Amino acid sequence: MRTDSSPGTLPAREHLPAAGAGTPVLDVVIPVHNEEKDLRPCVRRLHEHLRRTFPYAFRITIADNASTDGTPQVAGELAERIAEVRAVRLEQKGRGRALRTVWEDSDAPVLAYMDVDLSTDLNALLPLVAPLISGHSDLAIGSRLSRSARVVRGAKREFISRAYNLILRGSLQARFSDAQCGFKAIRRDVARVLLPLVEDSGWFFDTELLVLAERAGLRIHEVPVDWVDDPDSTVHIVRTATDDLKGVWRVGTALATGSLPLDRLARPFGDDPRDRDIEDVPQGLARQLLGFCVVGILSTLCYLLLYSGFRAFTGSQTANGLALLVSAVANTAANRRLTFGVRGRAGAVRHQAQGLVVFGIGLALTSGSLAALNTAGGDPAHATELAVLVAANLAATVLRFLLFRAWVFPDGAEGTTAAHTPAVPAPHTPAVPAPRTPSDPADHDPRDFR
């Protein structure tokens, strides 16, 4: 898995500024391999649609990756006949490799791609890229699994698509709904930061890109699409599924081991309202409380199980101390990572030491409760002991959260990693040509759209 650092943090999102004609705003890439039959009608149809409906300058790039049929000749002919079309030839096969090559070289501020079969209705293209132009979102995907999508395809492909997305949700905690739809877009400044982290060069490329973007805290916009299955698709389902599962394992392992520098990309823009210092509004309090409650419930269950185990061969005070010590170490580690968002090993020993001080306070509360119970009841039942301990732990938990938030992890969750990331100047945002008006039909050679 690639662990090399990205080119730098990202500037705040802004609406791409309108300027004079020149650089295209949108570069639509069509990756192809042996598609001489479908390429010509696809490009002409897409060009006509963009010419009629897209209000900015655009480009269509044919990314031919190692075709062995007449695809290169068709691509070259289209590039000669239509001014907004260019052709790029790669000598190695791989959809991801083709997209990476074109996107890294493109000067357009918004980059997109679609499959050559045009299974997705082109009316979704403008809604796909509009949030990227406005600065609202960082990536955009077409979704065939959205409730308002209209999809015509066989049961086999439907099952495979839904099963794959369930795997992504279960193994990589992905929240986007459709990873495989060949209809996606990304801002160029975001692509330049994320692409160095993406390793796959085949069909898993865009899934890996989406997973890393989501884990980095970037915003992914989803557009319901109208989609009709292409019965002549040349995609090898079994081979693609196998490669995708290998990719899921590789990315999952990299995320679990922390070998990806995603902490540098977390909240990269600095325009998240949760990052703002607003008077009398504690930062991230609701999210921290939720995470702390979840960790606390699991820690309490762990503590009670340990206490019951230790109590079988030792006294109540010793069993309480041992159980609380083990659960306190685990509780501090879990809250450090999950509740307060502290990554890396820096300060871990100090946090554990402070956590043990908090543990001592909890120990005093619970031990005092047990001592009071034994003084009052003589030989209380085990169930009574557990009930008293639960009540004492609730009081200790409230105090623990306040001490964790104010003393152990005073920087809070969201800003901990960002605070240590040096600011970098925002790179120059390419000027975007002013909206273009549809050309007069007389300006175009009618032979171009036969």
Coordinates of C-alpha atoms in Angstrom, one line a residue, residues 231-450:
P231 CA -25.8 -6.7 -22.6
D232 CA -22.7 -6.6 -24.7
S233 CA -20.4 -5.5 -21.9
T234 CA -16.9 -7.0 -22.1
V235 CA -16.2 -6.8 -18.3
H236 CA -15.2 -10.2 -16.9
I237 CA -17.4 -10.3 -13.8
V238 CA -15.6 -13.2 -11.9
R239 CA -12.1 -11.8 -12.5
T240 CA -13.2 -8.2 -11.6
A241 CA -14.9 -9.5 -8.4
T242 CA -11.8 -11.4 -7.4
D243 CA -9.6 -8.3 -8.0
D244 CA -12.0 -6.2 -6.1
L245 CA -12.0 -8.5 -3.0
K246 CA -8.2 -8.5 -3.1
G247 CA -8.3 -4.7 -3.1
V248 CA -10.8 -4.6 -0.2
W249 CA -8.4 -6.7 1.8
R250 CA -5.4 -4.6 0.9
V251 CA -7.0 -1.3 1.7
G252 CA -8.7 -2.6 4.9
T253 CA -5.3 -3.9 6.1
A254 CA -3.6 -0.5 5.3
L255 CA -6.4 1.4 7.2
A256 CA -6.3 -1.0 10.2
T257 CA -2.5 -0.7 10.5
G258 CA -2.4 3.1 10.0
S259 CA 0.0 2.9 7.1
L260 CA -1.8 5.6 5.2
P261 CA -1.2 9.3 6.1
L262 CA -4.9 10.1 6.0
D263 CA -4.6 12.1 9.3
R264 CA -2.9 14.8 7.2
L265 CA -6.0 15.0 5.0
A266 CA -8.6 14.9 7.7
R267 CA -10.6 18.1 7.6
P268 CA -8.2 19.6 5.0
F269 CA -10.1 22.6 3.9
G270 CA -10.5 24.4 7.2
D271 CA -14.1 25.5 6.3
D272 CA -16.0 22.8 8.3
P273 CA -18.4 24.6 10.7
R274 CA -17.5 22.1 13.4
D275 CA -14.0 23.5 13.3
R276 CA -15.1 27.1 14.1
D277 CA -14.4 28.6 17.5
I278 CA -17.9 29.8 18.5
E279 CA -18.3 31.3 21.9
D280 CA -20.3 29.3 24.5
V281 CA -20.6 26.3 22.1
P282 CA -18.3 23.4 23.2
Q283 CA -16.5 22.0 20.2
G284 CA -17.6 18.5 19.2
L285 CA -19.4 17.9 22.5
A286 CA -22.3 15.9 21.1
R287 CA -20.1 13.5 19.1
Q288 CA -17.7 13.1 22.0
L289 CA -20.5 12.3 24.4
L290 CA -21.8 9.6 22.0
G291 CA -18.4 8.0 21.6
F292 CA -17.7 8.2 25.3
C293 CA -21.0 6.5 26.1
V294 CA -20.4 3.7 23.7
V295 CA -16.8 3.1 25.0
G296 CA -18.2 3.5 28.6
I297 CA -20.9 0.8 28.1
L298 CA -18.4 -1.6 26.6
S299 CA -15.9 -0.8 29.4
T300 CA -18.5 -1.3 32.1
L301 CA -19.4 -4.7 30.7
C302 CA -15.7 -5.7 30.5
Y303 CA -15.2 -4.4 34.1
L304 CA -18.2 -6.4 35.5
L305 CA -17.0 -9.6 33.7
L306 CA -13.5 -9.1 35.1
Y307 CA -14.8 -8.4 38.6
S308 CA -16.9 -11.5 38.6
G309 CA -13.9 -13.6 37.4
F310 CA -11.5 -12.1 40.0
R311 CA -14.1 -12.3 42.7
A312 CA -14.2 -16.1 42.4
F313 CA -10.7 -16.4 44.0
T314 CA -10.1 -13.1 45.9
G315 CA -11.8 -10.6 48.0
S316 CA -14.2 -7.9 46.7
Q317 CA -11.7 -5.0 47.1
T318 CA -8.9 -6.8 45.3
A319 CA -11.2 -8.0 42.6
N320 CA -12.5 -4.5 42.1
G321 CA -9.0 -3.0 41.9
L322 CA -7.7 -5.5 39.4
A323 CA -10.9 -5.3 37.2
L324 CA -10.9 -1.5 37.3
L325 CA -7.2 -1.3 36.4
V326 CA -7.4 -3.5 33.3
S327 CA -10.6 -1.9 32.1
A328 CA -9.2 1.6 32.8
V329 CA -6.2 1.1 30.5
A330 CA -8.4 -0.2 27.7
N331 CA -10.9 2.6 28.3
T332 CA -8.2 5.3 28.1
A333 CA -6.9 3.8 24.8
A334 CA -10.3 3.5 23.3
N335 CA -11.4 7.0 24.3
R336 CA -8.1 8.4 23.1
R337 CA -8.7 7.1 19.6
L338 CA -12.4 6.9 19.1
T339 CA -13.8 9.7 21.3
F340 CA -11.2 12.4 21.1
G341 CA -9.6 11.4 17.8
V342 CA -6.0 11.3 18.9
R343 CA -3.9 9.3 16.4
G344 CA -0.3 8.2 16.5
R345 CA 1.9 7.3 19.5
A346 CA 2.9 10.8 20.5
G347 CA 1.7 11.5 24.0
A348 CA 0.3 8.0 24.5
V349 CA 2.3 7.2 27.7
R350 CA 1.3 10.6 29.2
H351 CA -2.3 10.0 28.4
Q352 CA -2.2 6.6 30.0
A353 CA -0.6 8.0 33.1
Q354 CA -3.2 10.7 33.4
G355 CA -5.8 8.0 32.7
L356 CA -4.5 6.1 35.7
V357 CA -5.0 9.2 37.9
V358 CA -8.6 9.3 36.7
F359 CA -8.7 5.6 37.4
G360 CA -7.6 6.3 41.0
I361 CA -10.5 8.6 41.5
G362 CA -12.9 6.0 40.1
L363 CA -11.3 3.4 42.4
A364 CA -11.8 5.6 45.4
L365 CA -15.5 6.0 44.5
T366 CA -16.2 2.3 43.8
S367 CA -14.1 1.1 46.7
G368 CA -15.7 3.5 49.1
S369 CA -19.1 2.3 47.9
L370 CA -18.1 -1.3 48.5
A371 CA -16.8 -0.4 52.0
A372 CA -20.0 1.4 52.9
L373 CA -22.0 -1.5 51.7
N374 CA -20.0 -4.1 53.7
T375 CA -20.2 -1.9 56.8
A376 CA -24.0 -1.6 56.4
G377 CA -24.9 -5.1 55.2
G378 CA -22.2 -7.3 56.7
D379 CA -22.2 -10.0 54.0
P380 CA -24.1 -8.6 51.0
A381 CA -25.3 -10.7 48.1
H382 CA -23.2 -10.7 44.9
A383 CA -26.1 -9.1 43.0
T384 CA -26.3 -6.3 45.5
E385 CA -22.5 -5.7 45.1
L386 CA -22.9 -5.4 41.3
A387 CA -25.8 -3.0 41.7
V388 CA -23.8 -0.7 44.0
L389 CA -20.8 -0.9 41.7
V390 CA -22.9 0.1 38.7
A391 CA -24.2 3.2 40.5
A392 CA -20.7 4.1 41.6
N393 CA -19.4 3.6 38.1
L394 CA -22.0 5.9 36.7
A395 CA -20.9 8.7 39.0
A396 CA -17.2 7.9 38.2
T397 CA -18.0 7.9 34.5
V398 CA -19.4 11.5 34.5
L399 CA -16.3 12.6 36.4
R400 CA -14.1 10.7 34.0
F401 CA -15.6 12.3 30.9
L402 CA -15.1 15.8 32.4
L403 CA -11.5 15.1 33.4
F404 CA -10.7 13.5 30.0
R405 CA -12.1 16.4 28.1
A406 CA -10.6 19.2 30.3
W407 CA -7.3 17.6 31.4
V408 CA -6.2 14.4 29.5
F409 CA -7.3 15.4 26.0
P410 CA -7.9 19.2 26.2
D411 CA -7.5 19.7 22.5
G412 CA -10.7 17.8 21.8
A413 CA -11.4 15.4 19.0
E414 CA -11.6 17.2 15.8
G415 CA -8.7 19.6 16.0
T416 CA -6.1 17.4 17.5
T417 CA -4.4 16.2 14.4
A418 CA -5.1 19.3 12.3
A419 CA -3.6 21.5 15.0
H420 CA -0.2 19.9 14.4
T421 CA -0.4 20.2 10.6
P422 CA 1.5 23.2 9.3
A423 CA -0.5 25.5 7.2
V424 CA 0.4 25.8 3.6
P425 CA -0.5 28.5 1.2
A426 CA -3.5 27.8 -0.9
P427 CA -2.5 26.9 -4.4
H428 CA -3.6 29.0 -7.3
T429 CA -7.1 28.0 -8.5
P430 CA -7.3 27.9 -12.2
A431 CA -9.6 30.4 -13.8
V432 CA -12.8 29.1 -15.2
P433 CA -14.1 30.4 -18.4
A434 CA -17.3 32.3 -18.4
P435 CA -20.5 30.3 -19.2
R436 CA -20.6 29.6 -22.9
T437 CA -23.8 29.9 -24.9
P438 CA -24.8 27.1 -27.2
S439 CA -23.2 27.5 -30.6
D440 CA -25.3 28.2 -33.6
P441 CA -26.0 24.9 -35.4
A442 CA -24.6 26.5 -38.5
D443 CA -21.2 26.8 -36.9
H444 CA -20.8 23.0 -36.9
D445 CA -20.3 20.6 -39.8
P446 CA -23.4 18.4 -39.8
R447 CA -21.2 15.5 -40.9
D448 CA -19.7 15.5 -37.4
F449 CA -22.9 14.3 -35.8
R450 CA -24.1 11.7 -38.3

